[in-house]
Amino acid sequence: MAFFALPALSFGAFDLNFKCVSNNGGNSGICNTIQNQFKVSVSNGSNRVNFKFSNNIGVASSITRLFFDVPSGLLNLSSVAITGSGNGVSFSRDTQGNIMNLPGGNGIGFSSDLTALANSPTSQKGVNTATEWVNVAVGYGQGKTFANVQSALTGQNPSFRIGIHVQSIQPSGKSDAFVTFGDNPPQQVVPEPGTYAALVAGGMGLFVWLQRRRRLN
């Protein structure tokens, strides 16, 4: 019996992990351990792309600042909004004249074009539990689509990188910086059940048609 394979499709959403780019004294190497608990979910919205940051707590810590190193023209940086967050989380976009670079970013050629900061008290208002999150929505640049964003974020030499500053890392209370890298393969989000069912049904229909054609021949 012959079988067919459904094509690999992009369903408009994927996740990226972070890698440690600093290891401040006193953290006893915990930076490389804690990096696995941070994630940004990238999804296609209505004329904009959503970046949802989460902290799957293993080691107590708080995501307090977000950094975007964006290729020219990819996103509309005048169309930015903090569109949602978990209870207790509160972020604001930094004004154009107050954009700082990711700590440790100079050493990896990271240059911030857009940043957002947890409001005071910073660590308490940051993303510091597994049930908390913050979403940043940014408009697409002229003629750009979600596919352009995904391509820029992934691959061996990504032109688009996202960074986070994490504070109050226990047990030392120190802070560290983390960045997405293109060699982190994007984790494709599973399609909605209705979409997947339609793909399967279409494939089964083709399979039945091929079997009938073989019998006629």
Coordinates of C-alpha atoms in Angstrom, one line a residue:
M1 CA 0.0 0.0 0.0
A2 CA 1.3 3.4 -0.9
F3 CA 1.2 6.3 1.5
F4 CA 1.5 10.0 1.0
A5 CA 3.0 12.7 3.1
L6 CA 1.4 16.0 3.9
P7 CA 3.6 19.0 3.0
A8 CA 5.3 20.9 5.8
L9 CA 3.4 24.2 6.0
S10 CA 3.9 27.4 8.0
F11 CA 0.7 28.1 9.9
G12 CA 1.4 31.7 10.9
A13 CA 3.0 31.0 14.3
F14 CA 6.2 29.6 15.8
D15 CA 8.2 29.8 19.1
L16 CA 11.8 30.7 19.6
N17 CA 14.1 30.0 22.6
F18 CA 16.9 32.2 23.9
K19 CA 20.6 31.8 24.5
C20 CA 22.6 33.5 27.3
V21 CA 25.0 36.2 26.1
S22 CA 26.2 37.3 29.6
N23 CA 27.0 35.5 32.8
N24 CA 27.4 38.0 35.6
G25 CA 29.6 37.2 38.5
G26 CA 27.8 35.5 41.4
N27 CA 25.4 33.5 39.2
S28 CA 27.6 30.4 39.3
G29 CA 27.0 29.6 35.7
I30 CA 23.2 29.6 36.1
C31 CA 22.8 31.7 33.0
N32 CA 23.2 28.8 30.6
T33 CA 20.8 26.7 32.7
I34 CA 18.0 29.3 33.0
Q35 CA 18.0 30.2 29.3
N36 CA 15.7 27.2 28.5
Q37 CA 12.8 28.6 30.5
F38 CA 12.4 31.8 28.3
K39 CA 10.4 31.8 25.1
V40 CA 9.0 34.3 22.6
S41 CA 5.9 33.1 20.6
V42 CA 5.7 34.9 17.2
S43 CA 2.3 35.0 15.5
N44 CA 0.6 36.7 12.6
G45 CA -2.0 39.3 13.5
S46 CA -4.2 41.7 11.6
N47 CA -1.6 43.7 9.6
R48 CA 0.9 43.2 12.4
V49 CA 3.1 40.6 14.1
N50 CA 2.7 39.6 17.7
F51 CA 5.7 38.8 20.0
K52 CA 4.5 37.1 23.2
F53 CA 7.1 36.6 25.9
S54 CA 6.9 34.0 28.7
N55 CA 9.0 32.7 31.6
N56 CA 8.4 29.0 32.4
I57 CA 9.7 29.4 35.9
G58 CA 12.2 26.8 37.0
V59 CA 14.6 29.3 38.5
A60 CA 13.0 32.4 40.1
S61 CA 13.6 35.4 37.8
S62 CA 11.8 38.3 36.0
I63 CA 11.9 39.4 32.4
T64 CA 12.0 43.1 32.7
R65 CA 13.1 44.5 29.4
L66 CA 12.6 43.6 25.7
F67 CA 14.9 44.5 22.8
F68 CA 14.4 44.2 19.1
D69 CA 17.3 44.4 16.6
V70 CA 15.2 44.9 13.4
P71 CA 16.3 45.0 9.8
S72 CA 15.5 48.3 8.0
G73 CA 12.0 48.3 6.5
L74 CA 10.9 45.0 8.0
L75 CA 8.6 46.4 10.6
N76 CA 6.8 49.7 11.1
L77 CA 8.3 50.9 14.3
S78 CA 5.8 53.8 14.5
S79 CA 3.1 51.2 14.9
V80 CA 3.9 49.5 18.2
A81 CA 1.5 48.5 21.1
I82 CA 1.6 46.5 24.3
T83 CA -1.6 44.6 23.6
G84 CA -1.9 42.3 26.6
S85 CA -0.2 40.7 29.6
G86 CA -0.8 38.4 32.5
N87 CA -2.1 39.6 35.8
G88 CA 0.5 41.7 37.6
V89 CA 2.6 42.4 34.5
S90 CA 2.9 46.0 33.2
F91 CA 5.2 47.1 30.4
S92 CA 5.6 50.4 28.4
R93 CA 7.5 51.1 25.2
D94 CA 10.7 53.2 25.7
T95 CA 10.5 56.5 23.9
Q96 CA 12.8 57.0 20.9
G97 CA 15.3 59.1 22.8
N98 CA 15.4 56.6 25.7
I99 CA 16.3 53.4 23.8
M100 CA 19.1 51.5 25.4
N101 CA 21.0 48.6 24.0
L102 CA 20.8 45.0 25.3
P103 CA 23.4 44.6 28.1
G104 CA 26.2 42.7 26.5
G105 CA 24.7 43.3 23.1
N106 CA 27.7 45.3 21.7
G107 CA 29.9 42.2 21.8
I108 CA 27.5 40.3 19.5
G109 CA 26.7 43.2 17.2
F110 CA 23.2 43.7 18.6
S111 CA 21.8 47.1 18.1
S112 CA 18.3 47.9 19.5
D113 CA 15.7 49.7 17.4
L114 CA 12.8 49.1 19.7
T115 CA 12.7 48.4 23.5
A116 CA 10.0 48.0 26.1
L117 CA 10.5 48.1 29.9
A118 CA 8.5 46.7 32.9
N119 CA 7.0 49.6 34.9
S120 CA 8.1 50.3 38.5
P121 CA 8.7 48.3 40.6
T122 CA 10.5 46.6 37.7
S123 CA 11.0 43.1 38.9
Q124 CA 7.5 42.8 40.3
K125 CA 5.9 44.2 37.1
G126 CA 8.0 42.0 34.9
V127 CA 7.2 38.5 33.7
N128 CA 8.1 36.4 36.8
T129 CA 5.8 33.4 36.9
A130 CA 4.8 30.7 34.5
T131 CA 1.3 32.1 34.2
E132 CA 2.5 35.6 33.3
W133 CA 3.3 37.0 29.8
V134 CA 3.5 40.2 27.8
N135 CA 2.6 40.7 24.1
V136 CA 4.1 43.3 21.9
A137 CA 2.4 44.0 18.5
V138 CA 4.3 45.7 15.7
G139 CA 3.0 46.7 12.3
Y140 CA 4.6 45.2 9.2
G141 CA 6.8 47.4 7.0
Q142 CA 5.5 48.4 3.6
G143 CA 5.1 45.3 1.4
K144 CA 6.3 42.9 4.2
T145 CA 4.5 39.9 5.5
F146 CA 4.8 37.3 8.3
A147 CA 6.9 35.1 6.0
N148 CA 9.5 37.9 5.8
V149 CA 9.6 38.1 9.6
Q150 CA 10.0 34.4 10.0
S151 CA 12.7 34.3 7.5
A152 CA 14.6 37.1 9.1
L153 CA 14.4 35.5 12.6
T154 CA 15.6 32.1 11.5
G155 CA 18.4 30.5 9.6
Q156 CA 22.2 30.4 10.3
N157 CA 22.7 34.2 10.1
P158 CA 19.5 35.9 11.2
S159 CA 19.1 39.5 10.3
F160 CA 16.4 40.0 13.0
R161 CA 17.2 39.2 16.7
I162 CA 15.2 39.6 19.9
G163 CA 16.8 40.1 23.3
I164 CA 15.5 40.1 26.9
H165 CA 17.0 41.4 30.1
V166 CA 16.3 39.2 33.1
Q167 CA 16.6 40.4 36.6
S168 CA 16.4 39.0 40.2
I169 CA 17.8 35.7 39.1
Q170 CA 18.0 33.5 42.2
P171 CA 19.7 32.7 44.4
S172 CA 22.1 35.6 43.8
G173 CA 19.6 38.3 42.6
K174 CA 21.9 39.2 39.7
S175 CA 20.7 39.9 36.1
D176 CA 21.7 38.5 32.7
A177 CA 20.9 39.0 29.0
F178 CA 19.5 36.6 26.4
V179 CA 19.1 36.6 22.6
T180 CA 17.3 34.6 20.0
F181 CA 19.7 33.0 17.4
G182 CA 18.8 31.6 14.0
D183 CA 20.3 28.2 14.9
N184 CA 17.5 27.8 17.4
P185 CA 15.1 25.9 15.1
P186 CA 11.6 27.5 15.3
Q187 CA 9.1 25.2 17.0
Q188 CA 6.2 25.1 14.6
V189 CA 2.8 25.6 16.3
V190 CA 0.3 22.8 15.6
P191 CA -2.4 23.9 13.2
E192 CA -6.0 24.3 14.4
P193 CA -7.9 21.0 14.4
G194 CA -10.2 22.2 11.6
T195 CA -7.3 23.1 9.3
Y196 CA -5.5 19.8 10.0
A197 CA -8.6 17.8 9.4
A198 CA -9.2 19.5 6.1
L199 CA -5.6 18.7 5.0
V200 CA -6.1 15.0 6.0
A201 CA -9.4 14.7 4.3
G202 CA -8.1 16.2 1.1
G203 CA -5.1 13.8 1.2
M204 CA -7.3 10.8 1.8
G205 CA -9.6 11.8 -1.1
L206 CA -6.5 11.9 -3.4
F207 CA -5.4 8.5 -2.1
V208 CA -8.8 6.9 -2.8
W209 CA -8.9 8.4 -6.3
L210 CA -5.4 7.0 -7.1
Q211 CA -6.5 3.5 -5.8
R212 CA -9.6 3.5 -8.0
R213 CA -7.6 4.7 -11.0
R214 CA -5.1 1.8 -10.6
R215 CA -7.9 -0.7 -10.5
L216 CA -9.4 0.7 -13.7
N217 CA -6.0 0.4 -15.4

